[in-house]
Coordinates of C-alpha atoms in Angstrom, one line a residue:
X97 CA 49.8 -195.7 25.7
X98 CA 48.0 -194.1 28.2
X99 CA 51.0 -192.5 29.6
X100 CA 51.9 -190.7 26.5
X101 CA 48.4 -189.2 26.1
X102 CA 48.4 -188.1 29.8
X103 CA 51.5 -186.6 29.4
X104 CA 50.1 -184.5 26.0
X105 CA 47.4 -183.7 28.2
X106 CA 49.3 -182.1 31.2
X107 CA 51.8 -180.3 28.8
X108 CA 48.8 -179.0 26.8
X109 CA 47.0 -177.6 30.4
X110 CA 50.3 -176.1 31.5
X111 CA 50.0 -174.0 28.3
X112 CA 46.9 -173.1 28.3
X113 CA 47.5 -172.0 31.8
X114 CA 50.2 -169.9 30.9
X115 CA 48.7 -168.1 28.0
X116 CA 45.1 -167.3 30.1
X117 CA 47.5 -166.0 32.9
X118 CA 49.2 -163.5 30.7
X119 CA 46.7 -162.6 28.9
X120 CA 43.6 -162.0 31.8
X121 CA 45.8 -161.4 34.9
X122 CA 48.3 -158.7 34.2
X123 CA 46.3 -155.9 33.4
X124 CA 44.6 -153.8 36.1
X125 CA 42.8 -150.2 35.7
X126 CA 44.3 -147.5 37.6
X127 CA 42.8 -144.3 36.0
X128 CA 39.7 -143.4 34.1
X129 CA 39.0 -140.1 32.4
X130 CA 35.3 -140.2 32.1
X131 CA 33.5 -138.2 29.1
X132 CA 30.3 -137.3 31.3
X133 CA 32.7 -134.8 33.1
X134 CA 32.0 -131.9 30.8
X135 CA 34.2 -129.0 30.3
X136 CA 33.8 -125.1 29.0
X137 CA 34.0 -125.1 25.5
X138 CA 31.3 -125.7 22.7
X139 CA 34.0 -124.9 19.8
X140 CA 34.8 -127.8 18.1
X141 CA 38.5 -126.4 17.6
X142 CA 39.0 -125.1 21.2
X143 CA 40.4 -126.8 24.2
X144 CA 39.1 -127.3 27.6
X145 CA 40.8 -128.5 30.7
X146 CA 39.6 -131.8 32.5
X147 CA 40.7 -132.7 35.9
X148 CA 39.8 -136.2 36.8
X149 CA 41.2 -138.5 39.7
X150 CA 44.0 -136.0 40.0
X151 CA 45.2 -135.9 36.2
X152 CA 44.6 -132.9 33.9
X153 CA 43.8 -133.0 30.3
X154 CA 43.3 -130.6 27.0
X155 CA 40.2 -131.7 25.2
X156 CA 40.0 -129.9 21.8
X157 CA 36.4 -130.4 21.1
X158 CA 32.9 -129.7 22.5
X159 CA 33.2 -131.0 26.0
X160 CA 30.0 -128.9 26.8
X161 CA 28.4 -132.5 25.7
X162 CA 28.1 -135.5 27.1
X163 CA 29.9 -137.2 25.6
X164 CA 32.2 -135.2 24.5
X165 CA 32.3 -134.2 20.5
X166 CA 35.4 -134.5 18.6
X167 CA 34.9 -133.2 14.9
X168 CA 34.2 -129.9 13.4
X169 CA 32.9 -128.5 10.2
X170 CA 34.0 -128.5 6.5
X171 CA 37.5 -130.9 7.4
X172 CA 39.7 -132.5 5.5
X173 CA 42.5 -135.0 7.6
X174 CA 42.3 -132.4 10.4
X175 CA 44.0 -133.4 13.8
X176 CA 42.0 -133.0 17.0
X177 CA 44.4 -133.8 20.0
X178 CA 43.5 -134.9 23.8
X179 CA 46.4 -135.0 26.2
X180 CA 47.3 -134.8 29.4
X181 CA 49.4 -132.5 31.2
X182 CA 49.5 -134.0 34.2
X183 CA 52.3 -137.4 34.2
X184 CA 51.4 -141.0 35.1
X185 CA 52.1 -142.3 38.4
X186 CA 52.2 -146.2 37.1
X187 CA 54.3 -148.2 34.9
X188 CA 51.2 -147.9 32.0
X189 CA 50.7 -151.2 30.1
X190 CA 47.5 -150.6 28.5
X191 CA 45.5 -147.9 27.0
X192 CA 41.5 -148.3 26.2
X193 CA 40.0 -145.4 24.3
X194 CA 35.9 -146.1 24.2
X195 CA 34.2 -144.1 21.3
X196 CA 30.4 -143.3 21.1
X197 CA 28.2 -142.7 18.2
X198 CA 29.5 -141.0 14.6
X199 CA 27.4 -138.4 12.6
X200 CA 28.6 -137.4 9.3
X201 CA 32.2 -137.6 10.5
X202 CA 34.9 -140.0 8.8
X203 CA 37.7 -140.7 11.3
X204 CA 40.7 -141.5 9.8
X205 CA 42.9 -142.9 12.4
X206 CA 44.0 -142.3 16.1
X207 CA 47.5 -141.9 17.3
X208 CA 48.7 -142.8 20.6
X209 CA 51.9 -140.8 21.6
X210 CA 53.9 -141.6 24.9
X211 CA 56.1 -139.0 25.7
X212 CA 58.4 -138.1 28.7
X213 CA 57.4 -134.4 28.6
X214 CA 54.9 -132.5 29.0
X215 CA 55.2 -130.5 25.5
X216 CA 55.7 -134.3 23.8
X217 CA 59.5 -133.0 22.0
X218 CA 60.9 -136.9 23.5
X219 CA 58.3 -139.4 22.4
X220 CA 58.7 -142.4 24.0
X221 CA 56.4 -144.6 21.7
X222 CA 53.3 -143.7 19.0
X223 CA 50.8 -146.7 18.1
X224 CA 48.4 -145.9 15.1
X225 CA 44.8 -147.3 14.6
X226 CA 43.3 -146.5 10.9
X227 CA 39.9 -145.7 10.1
X228 CA 38.3 -147.3 13.9
X229 CA 34.3 -148.0 13.8
X230 CA 32.4 -145.7 16.0
X231 CA 30.8 -147.3 18.9
X232 CA 33.9 -149.2 20.0
X233 CA 37.1 -149.6 22.3
X234 CA 40.3 -149.3 21.0
X235 CA 42.8 -150.8 22.8
X236 CA 46.6 -149.4 22.7
X237 CA 49.6 -151.5 23.9
X238 CA 53.4 -150.6 23.9
X239 CA 55.4 -151.4 21.0
X240 CA 57.8 -154.5 21.3
X241 CA 60.8 -153.4 23.7
X242 CA 59.1 -150.4 25.0
X243 CA 57.9 -149.3 28.1
X244 CA 55.5 -146.7 29.0
X245 CA 57.0 -145.9 32.4
X246 CA 55.8 -144.1 35.6
X247 CA 55.9 -140.3 34.9
X248 CA 54.9 -140.3 31.2
X249 CA 52.5 -138.2 29.2
X250 CA 49.5 -139.6 26.8
X251 CA 48.5 -137.8 23.9
X252 CA 45.6 -138.9 21.5
X253 CA 45.3 -137.6 18.1
X254 CA 42.3 -137.9 16.3
X255 CA 42.2 -137.2 12.3
X256 CA 39.0 -136.5 10.9
X257 CA 37.1 -135.7 7.7
X258 CA 33.7 -133.5 7.9
X259 CA 32.3 -132.8 4.5
X260 CA 29.4 -130.4 5.7
X261 CA 29.1 -126.7 6.3
X262 CA 28.0 -127.8 9.8
X263 CA 29.8 -129.4 13.4
X264 CA 29.8 -132.8 12.7
X265 CA 30.9 -135.2 15.3
X266 CA 32.5 -138.7 17.0
X267 CA 32.1 -138.9 20.3
X268 CA 34.6 -139.4 23.1
X269 CA 33.4 -141.4 26.0
X270 CA 36.2 -142.2 27.8
X271 CA 40.0 -143.0 28.5
X272 CA 41.1 -145.6 30.6
X273 CA 45.1 -146.7 31.6
X274 CA 46.1 -149.8 32.8
X275 CA 49.1 -150.8 34.7
X276 CA 50.7 -154.3 34.7
X277 CA 50.1 -155.8 37.9
X278 CA 53.2 -158.7 37.6
X279 CA 55.5 -155.6 37.0
X280 CA 57.7 -154.3 39.8
X281 CA 58.4 -150.6 40.0
X282 CA 62.0 -149.1 40.0
X283 CA 61.5 -145.9 40.9
X284 CA 59.1 -143.8 42.9
X285 CA 55.9 -142.8 41.4
X286 CA 55.3 -139.2 40.5
X287 CA 52.8 -137.5 43.1
X288 CA 49.2 -137.0 42.1
X289 CA 47.9 -133.2 42.7
X290 CA 44.1 -133.1 43.1
X291 CA 41.7 -130.3 43.9
X292 CA 39.5 -128.3 41.9
X293 CA 40.6 -125.9 39.1
X294 CA 39.2 -123.3 38.4
X295 CA 37.8 -122.2 41.6
X296 CA 35.7 -119.9 43.7
X297 CA 37.1 -118.6 46.8
X298 CA 39.2 -121.2 47.7
X299 CA 39.7 -124.7 47.0
X300 CA 41.5 -127.8 48.8
X301 CA 44.3 -129.4 47.7
X302 CA 45.6 -132.7 47.8
X303 CA 48.6 -135.1 47.3
X304 CA 49.1 -138.4 47.0
X305 CA 51.6 -141.0 45.7
X306 CA 51.1 -145.0 44.8
X307 CA 54.5 -145.9 46.4
X308 CA 54.3 -147.1 49.7
X309 CA 56.2 -146.0 52.5
X310 CA 57.1 -142.5 50.3
X311 CA 57.4 -138.9 51.6
X312 CA 56.0 -136.1 49.7
X313 CA 57.4 -132.9 49.2
X314 CA 56.1 -129.4 47.8
X315 CA 56.0 -125.8 47.0
X316 CA 53.6 -123.1 46.2
X317 CA 55.7 -120.4 44.8
X318 CA 56.7 -121.9 41.5
X319 CA 60.4 -123.1 42.7
X320 CA 61.3 -126.8 41.9
X321 CA 60.5 -129.2 45.1
X322 CA 63.5 -130.6 46.8
X323 CA 63.3 -132.9 49.8
X324 CA 64.3 -129.7 51.9
X325 CA 60.9 -128.5 50.7
X326 CA 57.7 -128.5 52.8
X327 CA 56.6 -131.7 53.8
X328 CA 53.2 -133.1 53.1
X329 CA 50.8 -134.0 55.9
X330 CA 47.6 -133.4 54.8
X331 CA 44.9 -131.7 52.3
X332 CA 45.7 -127.5 52.2
X333 CA 43.7 -125.1 51.0
X334 CA 44.4 -121.8 48.9
X335 CA 42.5 -119.0 48.1
X336 CA 44.6 -117.6 45.0
X337 CA 45.8 -118.7 41.7
X338 CA 48.8 -121.4 42.9
X339 CA 51.0 -123.5 40.9
X340 CA 51.2 -126.3 43.2
X341 CA 54.7 -128.7 42.6
X342 CA 55.4 -132.1 44.0
X343 CA 57.9 -135.1 44.1
X344 CA 57.9 -138.2 46.4
X345 CA 60.9 -139.7 47.5
X346 CA 61.3 -143.5 48.9
X347 CA 64.0 -146.4 49.0
X348 CA 63.8 -146.4 45.1
X349 CA 64.8 -142.6 45.0
X350 CA 62.7 -139.3 44.3
X351 CA 60.5 -139.3 41.8
X352 CA 60.0 -136.9 38.6
X353 CA 58.2 -133.3 39.4
X354 CA 54.5 -133.2 39.3
X355 CA 52.8 -129.8 38.7
X356 CA 49.4 -128.4 38.6
X357 CA 48.2 -124.6 38.2
X358 CA 45.1 -123.8 40.5
X359 CA 43.4 -121.0 39.2
X360 CA 41.1 -118.5 40.8
X361 CA 37.9 -117.3 39.0
X362 CA 37.4 -113.3 39.5
X363 CA 34.1 -113.0 41.2
X364 CA 31.4 -111.0 39.6
X365 CA 27.9 -109.5 41.6
X366 CA 26.0 -107.7 38.6
X367 CA 25.2 -108.8 35.3
X368 CA 26.4 -105.0 34.4
X369 CA 29.9 -106.4 35.5
X370 CA 29.5 -109.9 33.8
X371 CA 28.2 -108.9 30.2
X372 CA 31.0 -106.8 29.4
X373 CA 33.7 -109.8 29.5
X374 CA 35.2 -111.1 26.7
X375 CA 34.6 -114.4 24.6
X376 CA 36.1 -117.9 27.0
X377 CA 36.6 -115.4 29.8
X378 CA 35.7 -117.8 33.3
X379 CA 34.2 -116.2 35.7
X380 CA 32.5 -116.7 38.6
X381 CA 28.7 -115.4 39.8
X382 CA 28.5 -114.2 43.6
X383 CA 25.1 -112.8 43.2
X384 CA 21.6 -114.1 42.8
X385 CA 20.0 -113.9 39.1
X386 CA 16.6 -114.1 38.5
X387 CA 15.0 -116.3 36.1
X388 CA 12.3 -114.3 34.2
X389 CA 12.1 -116.8 30.8
X390 CA 13.1 -120.4 30.0
X391 CA 11.4 -120.9 27.1
X392 CA 13.7 -124.5 26.3
X393 CA 15.5 -126.6 28.5
X394 CA 18.8 -125.2 27.3
X395 CA 17.7 -122.0 27.3
X396 CA 17.2 -119.4 30.6
X397 CA 17.0 -115.4 30.8
X398 CA 18.2 -114.0 33.3
X399 CA 17.9 -110.2 35.1
X400 CA 19.2 -108.0 37.9
X401 CA 19.0 -104.3 38.7
X402 CA 21.8 -104.0 36.2
X403 CA 21.3 -106.0 33.0
X404 CA 20.1 -108.9 31.4
X405 CA 21.3 -111.8 30.0
X406 CA 21.3 -115.4 28.3
X407 CA 22.4 -118.6 30.4
X408 CA 22.8 -121.4 27.6
X409 CA 23.5 -125.0 28.1
X410 CA 24.0 -127.5 24.9
X411 CA 22.3 -130.6 26.8
X412 CA 20.0 -128.8 29.4
X413 CA 21.3 -130.8 32.6
X414 CA 22.8 -127.8 33.8
X415 CA 19.5 -125.8 33.9
X416 CA 17.2 -128.7 34.7
X417 CA 16.8 -127.1 38.4
X418 CA 15.9 -123.4 37.3
X419 CA 12.6 -122.1 36.8
X420 CA 10.8 -119.0 36.0
X421 CA 10.3 -116.3 39.3
X422 CA 12.6 -118.3 41.0
X423 CA 16.8 -117.0 41.6
X424 CA 19.7 -119.2 40.5
X425 CA 21.9 -119.6 43.9
X426 CA 24.9 -117.6 44.3
X427 CA 28.9 -118.8 43.6
X428 CA 28.7 -120.9 40.3
X429 CA 31.2 -120.6 37.8
X430 CA 30.9 -120.3 34.2
X431 CA 32.6 -119.0 30.6
X432 CA 31.8 -116.3 28.3
X433 CA 30.6 -117.6 25.0
X434 CA 29.9 -115.0 22.3
X435 CA 27.9 -117.0 19.8
X436 CA 27.7 -114.7 16.2
X437 CA 28.0 -111.9 18.7
X438 CA 25.1 -112.9 20.8
X439 CA 26.7 -112.7 24.4
X440 CA 26.1 -116.1 26.1
X441 CA 26.9 -117.5 29.8
X442 CA 28.2 -121.3 30.1
X443 CA 27.6 -122.5 33.3
X444 CA 30.7 -125.1 34.4
X445 CA 28.3 -127.2 36.5
X446 CA 24.8 -127.7 37.3
X447 CA 23.0 -125.0 38.7
X448 CA 21.2 -124.5 42.1
X449 CA 17.9 -122.7 42.5
X450 CA 17.8 -119.9 45.0
X451 CA 16.0 -120.8 48.5
X452 CA 13.7 -118.0 47.9
X453 CA 10.2 -118.1 47.0
X454 CA 8.8 -117.7 43.0
X455 CA 7.9 -114.2 42.3
X456 CA 5.6 -113.4 39.3
X457 CA 7.7 -112.2 36.1
X458 CA 6.1 -109.8 34.2
X459 CA 7.3 -108.6 30.8
X460 CA 7.6 -104.7 30.2
X461 CA 6.1 -103.2 27.2
X462 CA 8.3 -102.3 24.0
X463 CA 8.2 -100.9 20.9
X464 CA 9.6 -102.1 17.6
X465 CA 12.2 -99.4 17.9
X466 CA 13.8 -100.8 21.1
X467 CA 14.5 -104.0 19.6
X468 CA 18.4 -102.6 19.2
X469 CA 21.8 -104.5 19.9
X470 CA 21.9 -102.1 23.4
X471 CA 18.4 -104.3 24.7
X472 CA 19.8 -108.0 23.7
X473 CA 18.6 -110.8 25.8
X474 CA 16.0 -109.1 27.4
X475 CA 12.6 -110.1 27.3
X476 CA 9.8 -107.8 26.4
X477 CA 6.2 -107.6 25.4
X478 CA 5.5 -106.1 21.8
X479 CA 1.6 -105.0 22.1
X480 CA -0.6 -104.5 18.9
X481 CA 1.7 -106.1 16.6
X482 CA 1.1 -108.0 13.3
X483 CA 3.4 -110.5 11.7
X484 CA 3.9 -112.1 8.3
X485 CA 5.5 -115.4 8.0
X486 CA 8.3 -115.9 5.7
X487 CA 11.1 -118.7 4.7
X488 CA 12.0 -121.4 7.6
X489 CA 11.9 -119.8 11.0
X490 CA 12.3 -116.3 9.4
X491 CA 9.4 -113.9 9.9
X492 CA 8.5 -110.0 9.9
X493 CA 7.1 -108.0 13.0
X494 CA 5.3 -105.2 11.7
X495 CA 3.4 -102.2 13.5
X496 CA 2.9 -98.9 11.4
X497 CA 5.5 -97.9 9.8
X498 CA 7.8 -99.7 11.9
X499 CA 9.3 -103.3 11.4
X500 CA 11.8 -106.0 13.0
X501 CA 13.1 -109.5 11.7
X502 CA 11.2 -112.3 14.0
X503 CA 13.3 -115.6 13.9
X504 CA 11.5 -118.7 15.6
X505 CA 14.2 -119.7 18.0
X506 CA 12.6 -121.7 20.2
X507 CA 10.4 -123.4 17.6
X508 CA 6.9 -122.3 18.6
X509 CA 4.3 -123.5 16.2
X510 CA 3.5 -120.5 14.4
X511 CA 0.0 -120.0 12.5
X512 CA -0.3 -117.2 9.9
X513 CA -1.8 -114.1 11.3
X514 CA -5.6 -113.3 10.4
X515 CA -6.3 -109.9 8.9
X516 CA -7.8 -107.4 11.0
X517 CA -6.3 -108.8 14.2
X518 CA -3.2 -107.7 16.4
X519 CA -1.1 -109.7 18.5
X520 CA 1.1 -109.1 21.8
X521 CA 4.4 -111.2 21.3
X522 CA 6.6 -112.0 24.3
X523 CA 10.0 -112.8 22.9
X524 CA 13.6 -112.2 23.9
X525 CA 15.7 -109.5 21.7
X526 CA 18.3 -111.5 20.2
X527 CA 21.4 -111.2 17.2
X528 CA 23.0 -113.1 14.8
X529 CA 25.9 -111.4 13.9
X530 CA 24.8 -107.3 13.2
X531 CA 21.2 -108.9 12.3
X532 CA 18.8 -108.2 15.6
X533 CA 16.5 -110.2 15.6
X534 CA 12.9 -110.7 18.1
X535 CA 12.5 -114.4 19.2
X536 CA 9.2 -114.9 20.2
X537 CA 8.5 -116.8 23.5
X538 CA 4.7 -116.6 23.2
X539 CA 2.3 -115.1 20.9
X540 CA -1.1 -114.5 21.9
X541 CA -4.0 -112.1 20.3
X542 CA -4.3 -108.9 21.6
X543 CA -7.3 -108.3 24.2
X544 CA -9.2 -105.0 24.1
X545 CA -11.8 -103.5 26.4
X546 CA -15.4 -104.0 25.8
X547 CA -18.9 -103.0 26.9
X548 CA -17.5 -99.3 27.1
X549 CA -19.5 -96.8 24.3
X550 CA -18.4 -93.7 25.4
X551 CA -16.3 -91.5 27.3
X552 CA -17.7 -90.2 31.2
X553 CA -18.5 -86.3 31.3
X554 CA -15.9 -86.2 33.7
X555 CA -12.7 -85.1 32.3
X556 CA -10.8 -86.6 34.9
X557 CA -10.5 -89.9 37.0
X558 CA -10.7 -89.1 40.7
X559 CA -11.3 -92.1 42.4
X560 CA -9.1 -94.6 44.1
X561 CA -11.0 -97.7 42.5
X562 CA -8.7 -99.8 40.1
X563 CA -7.8 -98.4 37.0
X564 CA -7.1 -100.6 33.8
X565 CA -5.7 -99.3 30.2
X566 CA -7.8 -100.2 27.0
X567 CA -5.6 -103.5 26.5
X568 CA -7.4 -104.5 30.2
X569 CA -4.0 -104.5 32.3
X570 CA -4.1 -103.0 35.3
X571 CA -1.9 -99.7 35.6
X572 CA -0.9 -97.8 39.1
X573 CA -2.3 -94.6 40.4
X574 CA 0.5 -92.8 38.8
X575 CA -0.7 -93.8 35.1
X576 CA -2.1 -90.7 32.8
X577 CA -4.2 -91.3 29.9
X578 CA -7.4 -93.0 29.5
X579 CA -8.4 -95.7 31.6
X580 CA -11.5 -97.6 32.8
X581 CA -12.7 -97.5 36.3
X582 CA -15.9 -99.2 37.7
X583 CA -17.1 -99.9 33.9
X584 CA -16.6 -96.2 32.8
X585 CA -14.1 -94.8 30.3
X586 CA -12.1 -91.9 32.3
X587 CA -9.2 -89.6 31.6
X588 CA -6.4 -89.6 34.0
X589 CA -4.4 -86.4 34.2

């Protein structure tokens, strides 16, 4: 009796050990695409290129957010793909997709497509998970009898429905690729090509292969590499747009070709050059721009001798180092976003402040008539105006017979204007399509000179004392008109 029980116990223990080994020991993480690495597109129907750990991906969604947002507005069963343009270099046994929160978006399904070519015309396997929940991890494994071989390309298709007319989303936090550690590769792994793209000036390229003892060969002229091509001996530098192609050779044979294009960014020194660029153009800034206003963590208005512009970051994380009165350090990369005809500069990474000391920033006086499309993104002061509140963020600014639309873009607390008072409004000239707006940064009651009852008998001021206009602002010696000097009202001609 004891012998029979002991035999059954050993059998059950051996079975449990076998099951445990297959579940817990097979899959080893070898690649992660982290959703915290932001791309360059805030358009939900536009693609951004993301490179991490030697693999390059295309993401359709808002990749300026962290995590990325997959979705859009007024969508019914719309597909939003995320796919690799670089082949895997391992036999992949599992792919995990981690989702974050969801906002008014129905995620109908997530479909994984594994293909042997970059255009996904030769499909190795397809797996679909229907109606997945937010804040979960989806695990995909190969279909029975299918191997996700080294050199495969990965595509995830998010099918979403959004019933509202504003952008809503489900977050994509990360993608993880696992390999079967117990499997023995029968082919040489495809090389991984790493380096920064787009780049400004130059970038260093590194090529690796996970197959032990493999030799790597590469080309820089677009030709397919062979073992007669340049042998890779270590990282090298390129300074112009270049397509790097590479193969690896070992005792297991020759690998598939890896290919990666490194794009050199056109450098621009001044805003005069930059503000004429088209939507989605990638640019490099080689001059220092002065930050003249930062009304929110997401908005920074900048200027130089040739123009003015708005730098915008949806999270504010890329603008955290910027201060009013200080410059932005040169040599950064961004892209143009034309948002309802408003020119915006969107940085690719966190911007650094320049090393020079901060300067005092003053905002030039402007008339309502100068709030025009030609002056968009300039920060100016409208003096001695009144205003009337409207619906929502809208209000109207008036001075005499002139008026201009105001829009409370930066969510100031606006109280109704008091009768008989005028105001000085510092703000940015903005636009929404063809509607030009004045967006207030600060509103203060207009100041006026007091304590002077009459004009001095002199018709012209000849003293070198400090002079002030009737609003109490200091003016230079070339100012002409009525001024206050030493407590007297004088006329400077």
